[in-house]
XYZ file of C-alpha atoms in Angstrom:
583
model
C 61.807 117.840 79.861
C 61.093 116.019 82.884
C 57.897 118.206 84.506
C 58.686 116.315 88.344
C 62.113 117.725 88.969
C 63.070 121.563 89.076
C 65.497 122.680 86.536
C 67.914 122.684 89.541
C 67.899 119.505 90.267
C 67.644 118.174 86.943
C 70.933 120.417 87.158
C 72.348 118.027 89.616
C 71.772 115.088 88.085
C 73.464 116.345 84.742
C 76.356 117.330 86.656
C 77.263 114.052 88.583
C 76.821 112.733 84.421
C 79.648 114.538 83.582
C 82.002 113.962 86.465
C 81.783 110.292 85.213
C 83.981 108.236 82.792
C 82.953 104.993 82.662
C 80.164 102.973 84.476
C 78.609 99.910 84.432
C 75.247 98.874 83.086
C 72.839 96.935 85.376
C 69.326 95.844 85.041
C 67.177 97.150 88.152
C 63.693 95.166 88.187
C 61.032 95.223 90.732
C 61.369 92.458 93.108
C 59.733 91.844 96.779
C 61.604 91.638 100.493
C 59.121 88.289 100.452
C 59.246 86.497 98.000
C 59.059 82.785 97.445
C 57.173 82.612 94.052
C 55.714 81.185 92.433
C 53.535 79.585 95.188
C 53.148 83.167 97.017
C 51.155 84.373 94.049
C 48.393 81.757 95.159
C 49.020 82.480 99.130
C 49.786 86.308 99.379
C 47.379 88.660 100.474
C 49.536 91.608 98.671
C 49.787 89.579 95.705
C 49.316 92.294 92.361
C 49.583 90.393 88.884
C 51.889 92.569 86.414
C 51.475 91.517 82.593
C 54.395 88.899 83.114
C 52.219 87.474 86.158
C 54.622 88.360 88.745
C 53.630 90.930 91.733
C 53.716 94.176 91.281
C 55.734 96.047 93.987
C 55.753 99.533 92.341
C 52.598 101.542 91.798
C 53.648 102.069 87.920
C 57.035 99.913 87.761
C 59.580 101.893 87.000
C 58.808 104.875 85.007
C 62.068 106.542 82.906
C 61.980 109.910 82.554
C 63.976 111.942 81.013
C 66.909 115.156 82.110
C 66.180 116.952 79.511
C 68.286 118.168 76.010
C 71.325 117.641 78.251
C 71.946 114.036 78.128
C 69.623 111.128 76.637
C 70.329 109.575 80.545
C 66.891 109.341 82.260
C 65.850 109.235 85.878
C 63.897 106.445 87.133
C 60.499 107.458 88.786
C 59.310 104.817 91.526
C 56.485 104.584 94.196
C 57.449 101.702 95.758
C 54.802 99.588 97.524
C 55.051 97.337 101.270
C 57.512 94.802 100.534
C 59.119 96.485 97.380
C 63.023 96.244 96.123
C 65.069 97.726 93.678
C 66.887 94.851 92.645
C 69.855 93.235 89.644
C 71.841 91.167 89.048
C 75.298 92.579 89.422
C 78.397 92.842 87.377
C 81.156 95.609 87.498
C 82.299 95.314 83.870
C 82.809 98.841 83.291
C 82.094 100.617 79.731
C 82.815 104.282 78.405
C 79.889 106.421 79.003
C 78.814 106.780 75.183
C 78.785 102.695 74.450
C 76.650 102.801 77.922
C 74.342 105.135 76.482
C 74.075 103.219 73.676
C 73.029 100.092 74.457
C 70.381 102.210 77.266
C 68.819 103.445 73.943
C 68.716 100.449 72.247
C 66.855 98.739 75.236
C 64.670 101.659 75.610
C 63.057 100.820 71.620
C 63.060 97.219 72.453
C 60.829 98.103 75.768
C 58.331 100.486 73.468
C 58.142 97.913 70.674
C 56.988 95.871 73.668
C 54.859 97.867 75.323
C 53.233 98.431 71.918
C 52.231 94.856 71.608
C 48.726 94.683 71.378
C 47.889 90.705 72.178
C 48.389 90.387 75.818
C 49.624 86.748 75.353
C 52.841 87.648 73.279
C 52.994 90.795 75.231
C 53.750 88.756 77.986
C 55.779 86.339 76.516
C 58.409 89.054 74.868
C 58.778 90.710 78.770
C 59.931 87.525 80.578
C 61.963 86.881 77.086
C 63.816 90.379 77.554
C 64.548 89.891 81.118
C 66.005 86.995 80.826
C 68.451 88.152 77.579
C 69.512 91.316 79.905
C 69.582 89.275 83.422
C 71.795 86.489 81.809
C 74.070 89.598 79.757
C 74.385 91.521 83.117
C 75.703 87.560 84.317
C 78.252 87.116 81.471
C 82.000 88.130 81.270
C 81.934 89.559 84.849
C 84.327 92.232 85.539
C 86.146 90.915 82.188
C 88.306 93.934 81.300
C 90.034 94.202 84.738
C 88.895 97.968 84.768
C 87.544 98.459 88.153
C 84.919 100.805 89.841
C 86.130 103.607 92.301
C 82.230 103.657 93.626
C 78.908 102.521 93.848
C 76.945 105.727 92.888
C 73.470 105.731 94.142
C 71.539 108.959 93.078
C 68.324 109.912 94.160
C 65.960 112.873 94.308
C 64.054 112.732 97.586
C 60.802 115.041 97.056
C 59.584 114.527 100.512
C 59.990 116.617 103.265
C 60.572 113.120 105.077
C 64.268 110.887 105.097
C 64.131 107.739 103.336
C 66.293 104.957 104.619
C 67.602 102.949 102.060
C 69.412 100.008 102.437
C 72.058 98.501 99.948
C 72.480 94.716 100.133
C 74.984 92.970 97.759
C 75.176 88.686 98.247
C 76.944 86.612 96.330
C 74.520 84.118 94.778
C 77.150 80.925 95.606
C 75.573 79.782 99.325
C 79.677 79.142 100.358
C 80.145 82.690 99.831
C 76.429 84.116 100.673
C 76.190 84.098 104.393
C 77.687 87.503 105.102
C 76.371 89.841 102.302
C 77.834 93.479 102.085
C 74.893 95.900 103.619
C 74.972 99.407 103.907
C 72.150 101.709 104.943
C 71.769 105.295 103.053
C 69.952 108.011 104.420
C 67.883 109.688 101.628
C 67.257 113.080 102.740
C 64.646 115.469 101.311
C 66.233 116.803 97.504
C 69.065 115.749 95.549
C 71.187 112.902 97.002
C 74.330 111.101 96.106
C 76.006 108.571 98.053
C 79.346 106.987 96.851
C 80.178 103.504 98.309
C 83.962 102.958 97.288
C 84.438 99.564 95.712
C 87.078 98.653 97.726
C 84.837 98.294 101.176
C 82.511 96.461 98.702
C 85.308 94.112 97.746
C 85.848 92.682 101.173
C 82.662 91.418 101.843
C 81.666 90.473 97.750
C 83.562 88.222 95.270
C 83.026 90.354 92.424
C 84.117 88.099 89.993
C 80.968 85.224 91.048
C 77.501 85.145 90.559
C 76.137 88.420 93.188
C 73.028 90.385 93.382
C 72.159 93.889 94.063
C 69.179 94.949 96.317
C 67.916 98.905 97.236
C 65.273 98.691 100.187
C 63.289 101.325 101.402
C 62.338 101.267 105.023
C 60.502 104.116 105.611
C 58.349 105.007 103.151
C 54.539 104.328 101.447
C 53.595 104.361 98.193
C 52.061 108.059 97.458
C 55.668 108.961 98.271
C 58.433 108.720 94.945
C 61.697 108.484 94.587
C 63.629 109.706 91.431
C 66.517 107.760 90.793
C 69.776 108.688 88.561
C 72.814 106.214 88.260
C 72.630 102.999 90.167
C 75.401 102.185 88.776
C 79.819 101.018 89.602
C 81.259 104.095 87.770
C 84.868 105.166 87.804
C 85.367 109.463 88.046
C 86.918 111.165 85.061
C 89.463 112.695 87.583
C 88.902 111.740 90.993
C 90.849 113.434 93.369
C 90.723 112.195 96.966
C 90.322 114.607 100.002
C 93.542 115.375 101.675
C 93.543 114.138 105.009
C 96.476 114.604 108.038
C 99.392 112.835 107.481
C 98.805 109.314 107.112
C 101.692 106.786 108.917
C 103.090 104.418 106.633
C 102.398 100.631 107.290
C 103.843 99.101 104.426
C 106.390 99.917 101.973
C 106.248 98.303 98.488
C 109.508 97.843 96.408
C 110.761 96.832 93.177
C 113.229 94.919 92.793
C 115.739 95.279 89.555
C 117.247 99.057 89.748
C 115.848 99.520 93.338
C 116.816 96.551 95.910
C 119.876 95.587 94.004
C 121.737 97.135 91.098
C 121.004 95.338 87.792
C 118.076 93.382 85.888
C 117.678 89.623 86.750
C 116.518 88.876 83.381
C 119.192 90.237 81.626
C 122.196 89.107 84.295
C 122.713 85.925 86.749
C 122.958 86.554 90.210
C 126.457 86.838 90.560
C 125.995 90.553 88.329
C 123.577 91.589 90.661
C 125.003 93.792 93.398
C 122.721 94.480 96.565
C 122.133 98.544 97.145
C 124.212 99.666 100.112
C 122.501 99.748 103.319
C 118.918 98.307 101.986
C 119.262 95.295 104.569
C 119.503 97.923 107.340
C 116.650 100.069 106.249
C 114.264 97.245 106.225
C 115.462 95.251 109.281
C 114.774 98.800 110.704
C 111.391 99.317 109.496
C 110.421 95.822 110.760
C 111.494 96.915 113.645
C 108.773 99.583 113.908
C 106.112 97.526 112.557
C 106.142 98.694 109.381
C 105.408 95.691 106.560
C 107.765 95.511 103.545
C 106.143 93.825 100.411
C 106.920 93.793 96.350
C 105.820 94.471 93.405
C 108.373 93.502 90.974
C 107.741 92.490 87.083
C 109.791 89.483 87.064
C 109.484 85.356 87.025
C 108.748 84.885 90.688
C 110.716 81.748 91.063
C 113.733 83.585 89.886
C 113.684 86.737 92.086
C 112.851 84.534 95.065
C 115.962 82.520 94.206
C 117.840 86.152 94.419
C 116.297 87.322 97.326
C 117.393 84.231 99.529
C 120.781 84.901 98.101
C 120.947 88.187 99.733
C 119.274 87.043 102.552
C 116.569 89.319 102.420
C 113.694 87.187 101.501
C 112.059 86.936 105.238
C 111.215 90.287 105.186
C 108.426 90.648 102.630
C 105.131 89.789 103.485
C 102.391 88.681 100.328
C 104.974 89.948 97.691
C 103.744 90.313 94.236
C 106.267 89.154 91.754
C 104.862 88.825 87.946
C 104.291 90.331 84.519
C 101.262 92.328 85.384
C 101.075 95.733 85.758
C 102.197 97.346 89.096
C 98.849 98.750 89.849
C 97.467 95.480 90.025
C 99.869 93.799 92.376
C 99.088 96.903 94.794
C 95.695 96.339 94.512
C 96.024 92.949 95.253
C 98.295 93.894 98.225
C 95.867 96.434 99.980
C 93.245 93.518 99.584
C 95.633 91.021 101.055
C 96.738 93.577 104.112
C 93.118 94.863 104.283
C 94.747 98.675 104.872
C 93.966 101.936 103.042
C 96.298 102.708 100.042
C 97.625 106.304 101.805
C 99.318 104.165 104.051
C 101.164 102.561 101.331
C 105.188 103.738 99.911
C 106.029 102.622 96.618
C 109.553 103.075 95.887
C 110.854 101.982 92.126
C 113.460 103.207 90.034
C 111.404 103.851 86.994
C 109.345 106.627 86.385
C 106.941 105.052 84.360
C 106.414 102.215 86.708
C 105.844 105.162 89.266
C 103.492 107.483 87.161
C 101.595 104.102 86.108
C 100.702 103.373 89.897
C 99.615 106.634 90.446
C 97.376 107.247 88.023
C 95.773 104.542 89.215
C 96.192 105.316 93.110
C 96.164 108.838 93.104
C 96.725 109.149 97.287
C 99.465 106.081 97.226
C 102.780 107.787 97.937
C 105.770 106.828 96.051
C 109.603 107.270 96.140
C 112.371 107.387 93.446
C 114.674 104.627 94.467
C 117.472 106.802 94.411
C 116.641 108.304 97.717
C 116.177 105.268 99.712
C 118.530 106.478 102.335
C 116.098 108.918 103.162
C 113.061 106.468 104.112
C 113.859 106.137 107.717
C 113.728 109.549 107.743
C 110.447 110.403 106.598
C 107.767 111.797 109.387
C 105.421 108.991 108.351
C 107.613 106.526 109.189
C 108.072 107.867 113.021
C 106.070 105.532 115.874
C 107.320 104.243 118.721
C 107.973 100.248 118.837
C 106.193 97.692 120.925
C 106.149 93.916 121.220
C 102.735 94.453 119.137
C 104.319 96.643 116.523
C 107.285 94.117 116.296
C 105.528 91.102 115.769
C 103.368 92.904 112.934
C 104.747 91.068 110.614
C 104.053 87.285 111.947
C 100.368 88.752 112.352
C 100.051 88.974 108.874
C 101.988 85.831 107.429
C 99.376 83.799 109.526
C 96.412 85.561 107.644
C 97.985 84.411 104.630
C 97.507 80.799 106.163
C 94.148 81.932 107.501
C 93.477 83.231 103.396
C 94.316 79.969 102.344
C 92.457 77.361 104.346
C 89.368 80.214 103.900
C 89.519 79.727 99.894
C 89.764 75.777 100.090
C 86.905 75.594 102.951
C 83.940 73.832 101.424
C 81.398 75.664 103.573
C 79.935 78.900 104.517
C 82.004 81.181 105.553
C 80.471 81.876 109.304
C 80.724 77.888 109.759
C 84.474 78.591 108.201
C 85.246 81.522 111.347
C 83.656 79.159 114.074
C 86.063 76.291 113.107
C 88.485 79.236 113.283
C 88.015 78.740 117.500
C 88.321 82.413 117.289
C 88.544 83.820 121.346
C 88.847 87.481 122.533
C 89.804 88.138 125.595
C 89.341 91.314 127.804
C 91.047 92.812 130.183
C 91.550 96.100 131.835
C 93.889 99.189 130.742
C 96.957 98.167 132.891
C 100.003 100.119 132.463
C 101.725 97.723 130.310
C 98.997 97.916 127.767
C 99.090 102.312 127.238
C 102.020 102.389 124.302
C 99.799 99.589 122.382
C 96.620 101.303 122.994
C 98.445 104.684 122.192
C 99.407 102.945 118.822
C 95.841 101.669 118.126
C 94.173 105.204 118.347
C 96.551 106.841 115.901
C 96.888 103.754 113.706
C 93.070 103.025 113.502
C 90.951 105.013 110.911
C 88.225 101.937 109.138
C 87.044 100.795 112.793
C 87.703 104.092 115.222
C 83.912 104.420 115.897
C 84.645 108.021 117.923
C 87.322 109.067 116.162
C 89.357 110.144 119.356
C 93.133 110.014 118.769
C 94.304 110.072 122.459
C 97.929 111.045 123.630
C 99.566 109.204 125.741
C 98.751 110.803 129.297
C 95.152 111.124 128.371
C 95.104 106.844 128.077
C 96.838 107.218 131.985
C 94.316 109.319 133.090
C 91.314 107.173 131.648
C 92.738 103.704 133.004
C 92.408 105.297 136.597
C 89.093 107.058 135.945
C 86.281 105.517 138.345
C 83.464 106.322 136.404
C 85.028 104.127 133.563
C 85.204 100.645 132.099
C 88.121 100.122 129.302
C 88.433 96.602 127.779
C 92.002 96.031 126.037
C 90.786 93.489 123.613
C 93.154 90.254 122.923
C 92.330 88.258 120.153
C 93.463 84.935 118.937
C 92.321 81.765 116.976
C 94.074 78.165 116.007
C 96.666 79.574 113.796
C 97.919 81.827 115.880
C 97.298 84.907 118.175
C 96.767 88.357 116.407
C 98.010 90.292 119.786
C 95.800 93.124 120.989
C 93.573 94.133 118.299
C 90.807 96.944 120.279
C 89.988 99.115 122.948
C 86.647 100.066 124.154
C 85.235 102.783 126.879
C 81.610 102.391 128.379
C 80.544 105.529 130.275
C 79.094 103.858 133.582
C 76.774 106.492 134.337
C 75.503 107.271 131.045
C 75.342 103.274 130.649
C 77.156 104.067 127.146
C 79.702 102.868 124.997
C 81.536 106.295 124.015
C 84.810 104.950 122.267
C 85.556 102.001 120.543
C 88.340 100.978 117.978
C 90.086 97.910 116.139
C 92.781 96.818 114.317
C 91.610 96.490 110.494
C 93.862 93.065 110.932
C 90.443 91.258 112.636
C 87.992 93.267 110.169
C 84.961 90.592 108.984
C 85.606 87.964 111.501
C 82.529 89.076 113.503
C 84.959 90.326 116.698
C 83.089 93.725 117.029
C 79.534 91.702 117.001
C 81.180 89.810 119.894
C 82.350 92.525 122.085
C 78.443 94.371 121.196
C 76.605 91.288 122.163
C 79.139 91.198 125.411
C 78.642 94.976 126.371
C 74.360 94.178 125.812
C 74.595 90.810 128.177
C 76.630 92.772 130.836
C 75.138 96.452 130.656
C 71.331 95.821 129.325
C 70.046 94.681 133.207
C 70.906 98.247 134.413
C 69.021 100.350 132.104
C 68.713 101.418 127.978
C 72.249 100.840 126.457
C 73.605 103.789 124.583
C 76.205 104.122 121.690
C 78.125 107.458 120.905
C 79.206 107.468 117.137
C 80.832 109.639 115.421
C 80.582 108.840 111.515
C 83.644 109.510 109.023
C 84.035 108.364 105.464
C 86.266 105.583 106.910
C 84.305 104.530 109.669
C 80.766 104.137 108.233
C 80.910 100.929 106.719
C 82.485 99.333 109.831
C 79.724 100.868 111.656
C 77.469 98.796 109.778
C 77.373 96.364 113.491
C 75.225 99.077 114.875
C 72.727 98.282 111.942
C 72.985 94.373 112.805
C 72.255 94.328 115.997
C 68.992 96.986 115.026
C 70.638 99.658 117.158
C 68.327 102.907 116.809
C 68.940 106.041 116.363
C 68.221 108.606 119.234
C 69.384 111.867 118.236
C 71.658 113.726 115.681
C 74.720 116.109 116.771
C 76.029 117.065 113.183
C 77.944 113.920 112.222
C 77.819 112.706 115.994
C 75.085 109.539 116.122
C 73.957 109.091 119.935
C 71.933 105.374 119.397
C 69.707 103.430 121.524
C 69.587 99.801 122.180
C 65.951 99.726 124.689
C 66.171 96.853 127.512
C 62.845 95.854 126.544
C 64.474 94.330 123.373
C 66.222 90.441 123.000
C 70.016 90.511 121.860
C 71.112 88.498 119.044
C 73.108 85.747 120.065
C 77.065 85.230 119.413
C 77.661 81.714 118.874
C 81.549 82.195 116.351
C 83.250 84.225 118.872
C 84.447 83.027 122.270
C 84.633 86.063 124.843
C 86.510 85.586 128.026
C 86.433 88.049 130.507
C-alpha cells in the first residue's frame, strides 16, 4: 500500500484506471529547463552528479509507488528541484491496458536488477544502456496501428495546500516543424487532479507521426514540496461519452457517394447506369448558399468518382473530399483536420448503416443521416443562419487553405519564416453597419477562439457599435493567396483599459493573428495605464487562450471560471514581426 496517499485518493487514481482502454507507454526521465550538457556539468553551479553522471533535478528521481492490491499501476513520487522537467520522448502508439502493464512490469525487474548492481562502474553503464533501449523503443513505429488517443491524461495528486502550475510542452524534434511547439499550462490544485488535453488540439500544433518530445514543468514550486503522479500517458476511454452541449450549427455536410448522391455503385456500373438522386443539385447549391461546406467520404477509386461527379456537374461543390478504400472514420478525421472545425458541426449522410454505425463509434457527437431522407436536410434547425457575402464565399476561403496546406508541406523552412512569406495583413476597422450580420454570424459560429463566450443578438451588436465608452475592431484578414474575409471581433472597455470580448474564425487558427491584434491592443492601450484581459475559460476556448500565456499575461483574480488578467505597463511587449496590422 502506498503510506503517502489516503485510501481516497488512492481511490481516485484506481478509478480513472478503469475508465481507460488503451494508452500509450512513454518513458518520463528527469531532465533540466537548462540544459546544454555535457559542458554545463563543468560550468553549473546547480550541477548534482546522478550514478549515470548527469544532474540530478529530483531530490530522489522518480520514486514508483504503488495503488495498492487494486492494480499493479504505480504512482510516481517526485520533488522536483530549480530547473527540473518531467520529460520523454513521445509516441501515441496506443496498446490495450494489460500488454501496457506488462511490459511496465517487465521494466520495473530490469530497473531492480539494476539498482542491485553492486560495482558502480557497470551500474552506470547498464542505466545509460536502458535509457537508450526504451528512448529509441518509445521512437520506433510511431503511431503505427492508426489507433488514435482521445486525450492526453495528466494525473496528479497535489498534497500542498498551494497550486502548482504545470506546463505541458510538446515540439517536434525536426527544426522545420519545431518553432511553434504545442504548450498548455495546467493548474495543479491542492488533492487529486486530472486534466484531459484532447488529441485533436494537440494535433494541430504536433506532427504526431515525426520525431516530438514531451516536457511537464513546474513553475511554482520547491523541492520539500511532491507531486504524485498517475498516467502521463495518450489513452483512449473505454466509453467516452461527450457532454451535450446546445445545438451545434452545421458547417459541413459529408456524403457518400454510391446509394446516396446518385442511385447505383460505380464499381459495379459505368456512368451511363448511374442515375443522379432527384433534387441533390438543389440541396447543395442551397447549402452553399448559406455557407455551409459540402465534402465526401466515399470508398471508391478517386479518379473514377471524380470522372462521375463532373458528369453530373456537381464536382465544384465539395471542398477536400476524401475518396478511397479506407475506412470512413478516417477520411472524417482527416476532414476535421483539413477544415480545422469541431466534429459536432459535422452531417454525415450515407446509405449504409454500417458505414454509419462505423463513423460513430468512432465520433460519438458527429451527427449522421440515412440517405433516404435527404429531402429533409434543408430543413433541419442546424442548418438555419442567415447568408452574407462572408457566409457565401465560405467555400473559396477554404479551397485557398488547401493551396496554403500545400505550399506549407513543401516549404523547406520553419514554419514562422513559412507565415511571414505568407505577407499575412489584418486590417481593423470599426463596427459599421454593414459589418453587424457578419459579426452576428461570428459570435454564434465561434466556440475554439470566443475568449468571453458572449453570443450577442443582433440589436445588442447595434447598440455596442454606438456605445462611447467602447472600441470594437472588425478584424479583416488576408495574405498572398487570397483574402480570408472578416475573421474577428474585439471590444476594449475604455475605462477599465480592458479587452472584455474577443473572438475568431477557427479558419486563421495558428497563423499568429490573435498575437498580432494582442501586441496591437499593448502598443496602443499600455501608455494609459495596466492593460486588463476578461476571460472566460470553456473546454473549447482554453487552448486558444494559450496567447494570454505567450505574451506572460498574469493572472489578477478568479470569478469561478471568469479569469480577469493583468498585463503591468512597467513590462516590455513582445514584438510582432509575421503579421502586418493596419489600422
Amino acid at each position: 500500500m502506498n503510506q503517502d496517499l489516503s485510501s481516497e485518493v488512492l481511490d481516485d487514481f484506481v478509478k480513472t484506471l478503469s475508465s481507460i482502454d488503451k494508452r500509450s507507454v512513454l518513458h518520463w526521465t528527469e531532465h533540466c529547463t537548462e540544459c546544454a550538457m555535457p559542458s554545463c556539468f563543468k560550468t553549473c553551479q546547480l550541477y548534482s552528479p546522478r550514478v549515470d553522471g548527469k544532474c540530478q533535478r529530483f531530490v530522489n528521481g522518480i520514486q514508483p509507488m504503488g495503488l495498492g492490491k487494486k492494480t499493479p499501476q504505480k504512482t510516481l513520487k517526485i520533488q522536483f528541484k530549480q530547473w527540473g522537467v518531467l520529460a520523454s520522448q513521445g509516441n501515441c502508439l496506443l496498446f490495450d491496458f494489460s500488454e501496457a502493464e506488462s511490459y511496465e512490469k517487465k521494466d520495473l525487474k530490469v530497473a531492480t536488477a539494476i539498482a542491485n548492481t553492486p560495482i558502480q562502474s557497470l551500474k552506470k553503464k547498464l542505466i545509460q544502456k536502458r535509457y537508450s533501449v526504451k528512448k529509441n523503443k518509445v521512437k520506433q513505429n510511431l503511431n503505427a496501428n492508426n489507433l488514435l488517443p482521445d486525450y492526453f491524461l495528466i494525473e496528479c495528486y497535489n498534497p500542498s495546500d498551494q497550486s502548482i502550475t504545470l506546463t505541458l510542452t510538446i515540439r517536434n524534434e525536426d527544426p522545420k516543424f519545431s518553432k511553434i511547439p504545442f504548450q498548455y499550462k495546467v493548474e495543479i490544485n491542492s488533492g487529486y487532479n486530472k486534466e484531459l488535453i484532447p488529441f485533436t488540439e494537440i494535433e494541430k500544433r504536433i506532427r504526431t507521426k515525426l520525431d516530438f518530445r514531451i516536457d511537464l514543468t513546474p513553475e511554482n514550486i520547491d523541492e520539500t514540496h511532491p507531486l504524485y503522479f498517475g498516467l502521463l500517458e495518450f489513452v483512449q476511454f473505454k466509453d467516452h461519452k461527450p457532454t451535450q452541449k446546445k445545438l451545434s450549427k452545421i458547417k459541413c455536410i459529408v456524403w457518400d457517394l454510391d446509394n446516396t448522391l446518385w442511385h447505383g455503385i460505380l464499381t459495379e456500373s459505368g456512368v451511363s447506369d448511374l442515375r443522379l438522386r432527384s433534387g441533390v443539385t438543389n440541396v447543395l447549391a442551397s447549402l452553399e448558399e448559406k455557407g455551409i461546406l459540402n465534402s465526401i467520404a466515399s470508398k471508391n477509386k478517386h479518379e473514377d468518382a471524380i470522372q462521375v461527379l463532373e458528369h453530373f456537374g456537381l464536382s465544384e461543390y465539395f471542398v477536400f473530399p476524401k475518396i478511397s478504400w479506407q475506412p470512413k472514420s478516417n477520411s472524417i478525421r482527416e476532414l476535421i483536420k483539413d477544415l480545422n472545425i469541431s466534429i459536432d458541426t459535422l452531417l454525415f449522410v450515407d446509405d449504409s448503416k454500417f458505414e454509419r454505425e462505423e463513423v460513430k463509434n468512432i465520433f460519438p457527437n458527429i451527427k449522421v443521416l440515412d440517405a433516404e431522407y435527404i429531402d429533409s436536410i434543408l430543413g433541419l434547425d442546424e442548418v438555419q443562419t442567415n447568408a452574407t457575402d462572408e457566409s457565401k464565399n465560405r467555400k473559396s476561403f477554404y479551397l485557398r487553405e488547401a493551396q496554403r496546406k500545400q505550399e506549407a508541406e513543401n516549404f523547406d523552412g520553419e514554419y514562422l519564416t513559412f507565415l511571414k512569406s505568407c505577407e499575412i495583413k489584418l486590417t481593423l476597422l470599426s463596427l459599421e453597419k454593414e459589418f453587424f450580420q457578419r459579426v452576428f454570424e461570428l459570435t454564434q459560429r465561434t466556440n475554439q477562439m470566443n475568449f468571453s463566450g458572449n453570443l450577442y443578438e443582433e440589436g445588442r451588436i447595434e447598440k455596442i457599435a454606438s456605445d462611447p465608452n467602447l472600441d470594437t475592431y472588425v478584424m479583416q484578414c488576408a495574405d498572398k493567396f487570397g483574402d480570408y474575409g472578416i475573421v474577428g471581433f474585439a471590444i476594449i472597455d475604455k475605462e477599465k483599459n480592458q479587452l472584455i470580448d474577443l473572438m475568431f474564425s477557427c479558419r486563421i487558427q495558428s497563423k499568429r493573428i490573435e498575437h498580432a491584434f494582442i501586441n496591437f491592443c499593448l502598443n496602443k492601450y499600455l501608455p494609459k495605464d495596466d492593460f486588463r484581459v476578461k476571460y472566460k475559460k470553456t473546454e473549447r476556448n482554453k487552448f486558444s487562450a494559450q496567447v494570454f500565456d505567450d505574451f506572460a499575461f498574469e493572472t489578477e483574480k478568479k470569478l469561478e471560471d471568469t479569469h480577469f488578467l493583468i498585463f503591468k505597463s512597467n513590462k516590455s511587449i513582445p514584438s510582432n514581426d509575421v503579421v502586418e496590422v493596419i489600422k
